[in-house]
XYZ file of C-alpha atoms in Angstrom:
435
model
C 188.138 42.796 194.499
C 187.443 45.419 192.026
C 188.868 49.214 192.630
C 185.179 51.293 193.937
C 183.822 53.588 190.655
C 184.710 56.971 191.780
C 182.321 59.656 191.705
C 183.202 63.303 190.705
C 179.543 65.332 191.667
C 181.839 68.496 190.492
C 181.439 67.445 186.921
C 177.823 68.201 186.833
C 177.204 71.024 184.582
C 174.042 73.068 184.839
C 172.949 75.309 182.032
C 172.944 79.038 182.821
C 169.397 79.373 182.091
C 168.106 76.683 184.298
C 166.227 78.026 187.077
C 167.123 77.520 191.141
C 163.959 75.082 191.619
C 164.639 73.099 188.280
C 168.522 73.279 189.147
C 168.240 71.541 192.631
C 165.594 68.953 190.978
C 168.401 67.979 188.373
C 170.531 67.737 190.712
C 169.186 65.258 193.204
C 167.859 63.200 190.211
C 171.790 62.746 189.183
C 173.278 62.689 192.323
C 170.782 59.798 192.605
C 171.908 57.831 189.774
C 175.448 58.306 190.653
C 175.201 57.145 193.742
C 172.898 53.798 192.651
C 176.010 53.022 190.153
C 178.525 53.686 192.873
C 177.245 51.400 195.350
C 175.995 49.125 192.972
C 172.510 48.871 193.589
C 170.119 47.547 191.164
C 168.060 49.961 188.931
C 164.920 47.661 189.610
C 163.845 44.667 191.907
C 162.807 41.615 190.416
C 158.757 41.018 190.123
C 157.955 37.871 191.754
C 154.253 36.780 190.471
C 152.202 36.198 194.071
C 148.879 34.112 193.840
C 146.889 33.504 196.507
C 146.267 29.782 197.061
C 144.206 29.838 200.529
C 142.041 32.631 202.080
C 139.623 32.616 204.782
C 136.953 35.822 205.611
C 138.068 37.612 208.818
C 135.203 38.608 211.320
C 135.066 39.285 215.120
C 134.791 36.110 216.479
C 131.500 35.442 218.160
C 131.502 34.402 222.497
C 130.636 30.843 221.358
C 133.123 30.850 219.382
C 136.284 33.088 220.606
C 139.122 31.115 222.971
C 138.082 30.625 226.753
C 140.345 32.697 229.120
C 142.340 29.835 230.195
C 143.846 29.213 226.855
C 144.815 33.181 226.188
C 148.116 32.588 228.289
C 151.648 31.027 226.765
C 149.586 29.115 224.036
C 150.550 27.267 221.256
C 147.868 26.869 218.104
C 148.600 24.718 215.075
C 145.753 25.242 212.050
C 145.479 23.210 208.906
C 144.209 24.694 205.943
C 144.116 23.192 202.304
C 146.015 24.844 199.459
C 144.535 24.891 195.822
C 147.565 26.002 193.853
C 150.745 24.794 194.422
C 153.990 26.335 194.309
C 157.448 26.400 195.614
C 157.692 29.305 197.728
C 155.264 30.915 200.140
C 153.984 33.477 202.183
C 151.553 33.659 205.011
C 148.799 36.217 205.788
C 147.720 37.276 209.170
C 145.320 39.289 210.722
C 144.401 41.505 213.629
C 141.626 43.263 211.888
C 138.589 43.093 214.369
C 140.923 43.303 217.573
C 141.557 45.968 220.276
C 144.666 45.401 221.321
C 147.679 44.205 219.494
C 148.457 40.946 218.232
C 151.865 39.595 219.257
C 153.079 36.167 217.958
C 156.509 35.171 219.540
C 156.551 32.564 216.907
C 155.145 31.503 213.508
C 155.944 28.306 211.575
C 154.959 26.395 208.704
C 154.936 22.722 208.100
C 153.548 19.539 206.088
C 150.635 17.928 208.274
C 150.602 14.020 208.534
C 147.318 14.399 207.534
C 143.819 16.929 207.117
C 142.800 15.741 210.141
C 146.091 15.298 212.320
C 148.095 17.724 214.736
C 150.739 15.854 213.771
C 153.412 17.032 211.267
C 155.817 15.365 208.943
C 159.611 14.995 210.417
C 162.057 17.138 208.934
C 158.960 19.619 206.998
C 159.161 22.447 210.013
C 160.453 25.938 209.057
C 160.084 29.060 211.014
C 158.696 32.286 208.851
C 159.992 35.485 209.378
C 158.598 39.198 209.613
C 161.082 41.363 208.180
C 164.124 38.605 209.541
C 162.578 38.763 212.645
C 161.007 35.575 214.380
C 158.364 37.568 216.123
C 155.478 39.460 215.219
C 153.576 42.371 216.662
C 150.473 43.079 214.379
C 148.497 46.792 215.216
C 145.179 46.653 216.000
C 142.831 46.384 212.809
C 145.875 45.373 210.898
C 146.691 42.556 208.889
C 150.223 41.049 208.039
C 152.323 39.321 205.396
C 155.435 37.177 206.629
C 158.754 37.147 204.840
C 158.566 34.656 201.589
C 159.956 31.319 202.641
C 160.953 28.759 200.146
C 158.478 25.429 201.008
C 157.879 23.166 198.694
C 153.622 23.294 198.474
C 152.021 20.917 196.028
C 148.614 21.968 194.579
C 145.558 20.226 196.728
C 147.733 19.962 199.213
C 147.489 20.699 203.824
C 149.259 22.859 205.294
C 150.072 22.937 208.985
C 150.527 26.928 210.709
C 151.600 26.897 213.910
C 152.186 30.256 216.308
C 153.011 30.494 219.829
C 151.713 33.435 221.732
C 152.135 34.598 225.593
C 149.424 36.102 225.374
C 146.411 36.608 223.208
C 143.790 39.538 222.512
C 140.543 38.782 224.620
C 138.754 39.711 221.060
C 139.617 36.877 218.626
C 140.283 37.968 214.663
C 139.168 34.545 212.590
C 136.877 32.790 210.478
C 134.542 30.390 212.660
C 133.244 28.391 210.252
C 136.727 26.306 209.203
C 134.947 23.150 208.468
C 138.314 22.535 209.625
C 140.011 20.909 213.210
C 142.554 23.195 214.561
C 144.559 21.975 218.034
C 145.421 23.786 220.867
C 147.968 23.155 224.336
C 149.747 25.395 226.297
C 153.921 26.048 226.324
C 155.935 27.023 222.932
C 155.701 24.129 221.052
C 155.823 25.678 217.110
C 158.440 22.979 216.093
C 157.016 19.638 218.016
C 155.921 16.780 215.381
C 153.024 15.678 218.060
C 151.110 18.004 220.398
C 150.441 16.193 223.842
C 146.832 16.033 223.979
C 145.854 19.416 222.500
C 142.410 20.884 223.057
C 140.615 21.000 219.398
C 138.428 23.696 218.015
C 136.593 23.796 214.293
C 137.650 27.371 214.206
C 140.590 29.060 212.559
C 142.396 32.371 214.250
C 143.926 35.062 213.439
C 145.601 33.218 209.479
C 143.672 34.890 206.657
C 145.255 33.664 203.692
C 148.471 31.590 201.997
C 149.752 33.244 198.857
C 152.756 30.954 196.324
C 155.211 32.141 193.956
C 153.460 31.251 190.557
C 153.730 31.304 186.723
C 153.356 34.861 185.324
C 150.057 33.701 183.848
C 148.707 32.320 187.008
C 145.562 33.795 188.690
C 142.779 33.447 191.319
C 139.242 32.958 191.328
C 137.335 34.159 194.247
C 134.588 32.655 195.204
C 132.581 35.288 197.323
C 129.534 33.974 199.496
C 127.511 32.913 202.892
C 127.113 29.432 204.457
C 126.846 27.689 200.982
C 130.133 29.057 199.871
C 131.569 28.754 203.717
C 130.278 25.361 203.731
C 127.767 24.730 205.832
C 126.721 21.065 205.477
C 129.841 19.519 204.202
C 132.267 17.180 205.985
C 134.782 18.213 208.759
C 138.135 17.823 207.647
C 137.028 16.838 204.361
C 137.413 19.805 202.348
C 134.526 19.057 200.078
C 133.116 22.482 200.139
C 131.780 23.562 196.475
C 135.063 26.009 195.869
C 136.872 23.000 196.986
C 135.442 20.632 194.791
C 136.011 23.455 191.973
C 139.602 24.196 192.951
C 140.565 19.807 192.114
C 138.412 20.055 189.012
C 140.484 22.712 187.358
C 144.054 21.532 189.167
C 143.160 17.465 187.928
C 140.467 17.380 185.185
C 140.568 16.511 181.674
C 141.506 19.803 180.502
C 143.107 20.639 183.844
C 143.883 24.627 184.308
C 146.963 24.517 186.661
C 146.900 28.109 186.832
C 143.798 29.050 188.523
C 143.540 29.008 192.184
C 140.419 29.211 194.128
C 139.895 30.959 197.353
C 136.786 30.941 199.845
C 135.488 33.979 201.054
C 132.646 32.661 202.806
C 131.221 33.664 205.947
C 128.096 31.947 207.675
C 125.475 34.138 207.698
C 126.625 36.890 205.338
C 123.928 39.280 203.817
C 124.964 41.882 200.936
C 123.072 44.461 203.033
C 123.432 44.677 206.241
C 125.933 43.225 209.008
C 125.787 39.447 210.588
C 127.844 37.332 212.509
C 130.420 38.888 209.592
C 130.675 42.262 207.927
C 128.093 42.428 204.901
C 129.673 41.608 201.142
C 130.121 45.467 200.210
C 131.969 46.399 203.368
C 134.630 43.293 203.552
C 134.772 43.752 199.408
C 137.790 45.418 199.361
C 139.828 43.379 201.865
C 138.006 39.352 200.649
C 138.323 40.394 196.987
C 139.965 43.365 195.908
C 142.968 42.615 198.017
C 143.719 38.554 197.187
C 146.963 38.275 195.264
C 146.388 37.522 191.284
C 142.949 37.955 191.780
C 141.258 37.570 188.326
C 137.448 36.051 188.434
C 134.636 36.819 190.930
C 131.871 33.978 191.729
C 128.927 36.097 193.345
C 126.943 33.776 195.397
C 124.992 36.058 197.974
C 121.558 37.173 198.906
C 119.664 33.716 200.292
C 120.393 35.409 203.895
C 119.376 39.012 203.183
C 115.671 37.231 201.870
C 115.303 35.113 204.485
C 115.758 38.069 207.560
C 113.221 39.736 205.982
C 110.339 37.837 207.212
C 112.339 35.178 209.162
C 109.824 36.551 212.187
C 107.185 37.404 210.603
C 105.761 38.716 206.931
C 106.178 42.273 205.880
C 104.495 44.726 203.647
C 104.679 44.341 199.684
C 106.773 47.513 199.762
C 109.691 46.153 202.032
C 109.681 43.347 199.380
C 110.077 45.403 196.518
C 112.387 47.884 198.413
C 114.566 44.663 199.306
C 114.568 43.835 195.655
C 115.952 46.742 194.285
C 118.252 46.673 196.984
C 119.798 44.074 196.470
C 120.024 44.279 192.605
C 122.336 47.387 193.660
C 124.013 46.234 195.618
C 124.703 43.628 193.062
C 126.036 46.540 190.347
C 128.014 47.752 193.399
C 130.109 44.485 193.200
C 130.435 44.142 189.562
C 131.495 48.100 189.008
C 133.924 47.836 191.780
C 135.607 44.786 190.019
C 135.675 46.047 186.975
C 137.804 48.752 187.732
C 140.310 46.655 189.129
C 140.282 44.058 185.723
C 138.179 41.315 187.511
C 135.768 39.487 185.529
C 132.493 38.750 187.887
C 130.460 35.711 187.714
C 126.929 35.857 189.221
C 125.461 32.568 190.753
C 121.856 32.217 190.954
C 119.987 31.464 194.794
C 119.633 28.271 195.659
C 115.855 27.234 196.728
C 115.021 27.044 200.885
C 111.072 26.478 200.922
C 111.121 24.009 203.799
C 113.982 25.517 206.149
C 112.852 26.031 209.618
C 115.780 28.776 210.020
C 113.496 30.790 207.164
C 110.257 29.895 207.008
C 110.221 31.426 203.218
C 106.294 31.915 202.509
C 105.067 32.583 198.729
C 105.688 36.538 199.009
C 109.588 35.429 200.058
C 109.874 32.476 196.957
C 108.450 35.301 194.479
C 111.456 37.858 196.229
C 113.905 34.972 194.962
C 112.836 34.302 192.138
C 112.932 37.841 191.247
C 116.644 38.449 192.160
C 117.473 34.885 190.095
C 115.005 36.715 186.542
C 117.654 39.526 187.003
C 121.126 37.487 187.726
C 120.365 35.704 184.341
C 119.626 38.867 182.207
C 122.048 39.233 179.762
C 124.450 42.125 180.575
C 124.575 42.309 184.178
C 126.975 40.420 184.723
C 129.703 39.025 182.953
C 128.584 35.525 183.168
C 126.045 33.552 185.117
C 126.036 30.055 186.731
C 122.267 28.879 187.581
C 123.095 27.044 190.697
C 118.880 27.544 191.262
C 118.428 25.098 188.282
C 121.154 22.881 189.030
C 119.929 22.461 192.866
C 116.528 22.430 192.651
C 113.943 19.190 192.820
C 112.504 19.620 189.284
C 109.174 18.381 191.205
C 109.148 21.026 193.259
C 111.432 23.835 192.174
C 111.144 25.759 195.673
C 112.755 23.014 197.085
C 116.366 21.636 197.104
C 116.634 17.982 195.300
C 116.562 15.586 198.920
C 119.761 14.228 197.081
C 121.355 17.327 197.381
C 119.733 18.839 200.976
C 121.935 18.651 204.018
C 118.758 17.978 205.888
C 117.935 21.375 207.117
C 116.448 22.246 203.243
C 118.530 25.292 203.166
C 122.759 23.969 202.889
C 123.329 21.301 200.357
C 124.724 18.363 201.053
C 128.537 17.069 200.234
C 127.015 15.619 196.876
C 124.712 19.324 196.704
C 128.516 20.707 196.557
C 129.859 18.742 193.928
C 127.336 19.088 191.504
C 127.595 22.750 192.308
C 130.978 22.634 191.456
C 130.490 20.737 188.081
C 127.962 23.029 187.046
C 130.781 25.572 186.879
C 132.326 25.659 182.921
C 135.821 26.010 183.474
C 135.776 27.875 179.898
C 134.701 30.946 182.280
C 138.204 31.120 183.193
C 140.145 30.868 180.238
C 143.407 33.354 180.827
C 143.876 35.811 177.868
C-alpha cells in the first residue's frame, strides 16, 4: 500500500493585500483541492449518456379504473412494457405524482417476460433494483423516482417485465390507464416468482412512468406527444402496434435503420391542449412528458381532435366560441414549440385526423371548418419546424371528412391497427437525422 500524501495547510501563503472575505474564499477553495488529492477523490464523475427508451403519461387514475380495495393490501403487481432502444444497462422511473399519501414499494424488480402477453418471466433474468442501495422505496407525495442503474442486458423492441411488492398501496392510484397493455396482479411478495398463481389482470399500468438505457453519446429520443390516437385507442392489446410503436421498429429495423433514436408515448386518452380531461391538458404535463425524458431531441405534436370535438360535443355554439377556440389553440400551439426550443428540441407538428361520422363528436360543418382551420395553419411554413399531414394520409380521398374505412377502428374517430401503420410510414425518418 502506498504511504498517504501528506498535507501541510501551513504552507498556504496569502498575499498581504488580499482582503478578509477574499482571504477565507481562497482558502476554502485550496483547502478543497488538497483535501480531493489527499483522499484521492476524482476531480469529475464520469457522464453516462441516459436515453429514455419507454415512457408512459402519468394522470390520477379514474374510479373505473384505480385498484379495488381488496387488492391495496400485501400486493404484488408485475407490468410489461415494450422498450424501443436497447441498451445494456438500465434504470427505472416511478411515480407518485397525483397521490396523497406516500408511495412505499418494499420491493422493485426487473426481468425478461416469456412473452408480451405472459406473467411469466424467463428463469435466471430476475434482478432486484435498488434506490440509493436500498431494496425499498418510499416515494413523497407528487413525487416521482429514479432507481439505482442496474446492468440488464435490454435489446431494442424488446418486453420488459417490472414487478413491485407493496403492503400497502395509496387509495389514489398514479398511472396511465390506457396501457393497451395486460398487467397481473395476486396478493403475497412474489417480485422474484417465474409464474404468478392465477393473478387478477388489468389493461392498466401503475405507478412506472418510464425506462431510461445507457446509450451511445449520439443517441436521442423522439417524443411523440398526443391523445387517444397517439395513446392508442383502437389498436391491439398486447400487440404494441400503436403508431409510435410502429415508428419506433421502422427506425430500429428499416432499410436505413437509425439505431439511435428512441421513441416514447406520451399519450393520454382524452387529452385536450386546453383544458383538463381524464389527464392534465398538453401545456400543464409539458414539462414533466417532454421536457423531462432523458436525451430528448424531437417533438411529434399530435393534439387538438379532443379540444374541437368538446366544443359542440352537446350541442353547437356561437361563431365566436369557434373562432375564439381557433386562436386558442394556435397558441397554445406556439406555447409548445417556444418552450422546446429553448431546451434544443426540434418540434414536429402533425396535422388532425378527420372524425365526421363519430358518435362520441357529432362534428357538424361549423366543427369540420374549425379543423380544417387548425390543419391551413399546422402546414404554414414557419410554424413549426416540420409538419407530417397525417389529415391527408388518413383521410378517404372520397370524402375527406371522413377516415379511409381501411383505416377506421369502427367508431370513425381512432384508426385502426393498419390506420397506425400507415401513420407511422408517413413519418420521413430524414426528420430525425442527428447533427
Amino acid at each position: 500500500m502506498q504511504a498517504m500524501t501528506r498535507v501541510s495547510l501551513f504552507a498556504i501563503t496569502i498575499p498581504p493585500q488580499m482582503s478578509a472575505k477574499r482571504t477565507r474564499a481562497s482558502f476554502a477553495a485550496t483547502l478543497l483541492v488538497l483535501l480531493c488529492a489527499s483522499f484521492g477523490f476524482p476531480k469529475r464523475y464520469p457522464q453516462i449518456k441516459w436515453v429514455g427508451s419507454w415512457a408512459a403519461s402519468q394522470q390520477l387514475a379514474e374510479p373505473r379504473n384505480s385498484l379495488s380495495a381488496d387488492d391495496l393490501h400485501d400486493v404484488t403487481l408485475r407490468q410489461v412494457i415494450h422498450l424501443s432502444m436497447g441498451g445494456p444497462e438500465l434504470r427505472v422511473h416511478l411515480s407518485n405524482r397525483f397521490g396523497k399519501a406516500p408511495l412505499r414499494l418494499t420491493s422493485v424488480h426487473i426481468a425478461q417476460p416469456a412473452s408480451a402477453a405472459s406473467e411469466k418471466i424467463v428463469s435466471g433474468s430476475d434482478k432486484a433494483l435498488g434506490f440509493s442501495g436500498a431494496s425499498e422505496v418510499t416515494i413523497p407525495v407528487g413525487a416521482d423516482y429514479i432507481s439505482d442503474p442496474i446492468v440488464f442486458s435490454a435489446p431494442a423492441l424488446s418486453e420488459l417485465a417490472i414487478t413491485f411488492h407493496a403492503d400497502a398501496l395509496p387509495a389514489e392510484q398514479t398511472g396511465h390507464p390506457g396501457s393497451r397493455a395486460t398487467s397481473y396482479l395476486t396478493h403475497g411478495d412474489l417480485v422474484s416468482a417465474a409464474e404468478l398463481p392465477n393473478p387478477s389482470r388489468v389493461e392498466h399500468w401503475y405507478f412506472i412512468a418510464g425506462v431510461d438505457v445507457r446509450a451511445a453519446p449520439a443517441a436521442a429520443s423522439l417524443v411523440a406527444l398526443g391523445d387517444s390516437i397517439t395513446d392508442g385507442h383502437g389498436a391491439t392489446t398486447d400487440g404494441n402496434d400503436r403508431w409510435p410503436d410502429v415508428l419506433a421498429k421502422r427506425l430500429e429495423g428499416g432499410s436505413r435503420p437509425k439505431k439511435n433514436i428512441a421513441v416514447l408515448n406520451e399519450g393520454i386518452g382524452g387529452n385536450r391542449l386546453l383544458h383538463d380531461g381524464t389527464g392534465p391538458n398538453a401545456l400543464a404535463r409539458f414539462d414533466h412528458d417532454v421536457l423531462a425524458q432523458a436525451g430528448v431531441r424531437y417533438l411529434i405534436v399530435l393534439e387538438g381532435i379532443n379540444d374541437i370535438g368538446t366544443l359542440t360535443r352537446d350541442a353547437d355554439v356561437p361563431d365566436e366560441e369557434h373562432e375564439t377556440l381557433v386562436r386558442r389553440m394556435r397558441a397554445a400551439y406556439w406555447q409548445i414549440v417556444t418552450r422546446a426550443h429553448t431546451h434544443g428540441i426540434k418540434v414536429i407538428g402533425a396535422t388532425i385526423l378527420p372524425f365526421v361520422g363519430s358518435e362520441y363528436y357529432h362534428p357538424g360543418p361549423k366543427t369540420e371548418a374549425d379543423r380544417q382551420a387548425i390543419n391551413e395553419w399546422i402546414r404554414i411554413p414557419g410554424h413549426f419546424d416540420a409538419v407530417v399531414d397525417l389529415d391527408k394520409v388518413t383521410r378517404d380521398p372520397q370524402h375527406p371528412d371522413r377516415l379511409l374505412p381501411a383505416f377506421d377502428c369502427g367508431d370513425h374517430l381512432h384508426p385502426s391497427p393498419a390506420g397506425y401503420r400507415a401513420m407511422a410510414d408517413a413519418i420521413p425518418a430524414s426528420l430525425f437525422d442527428l447533427k
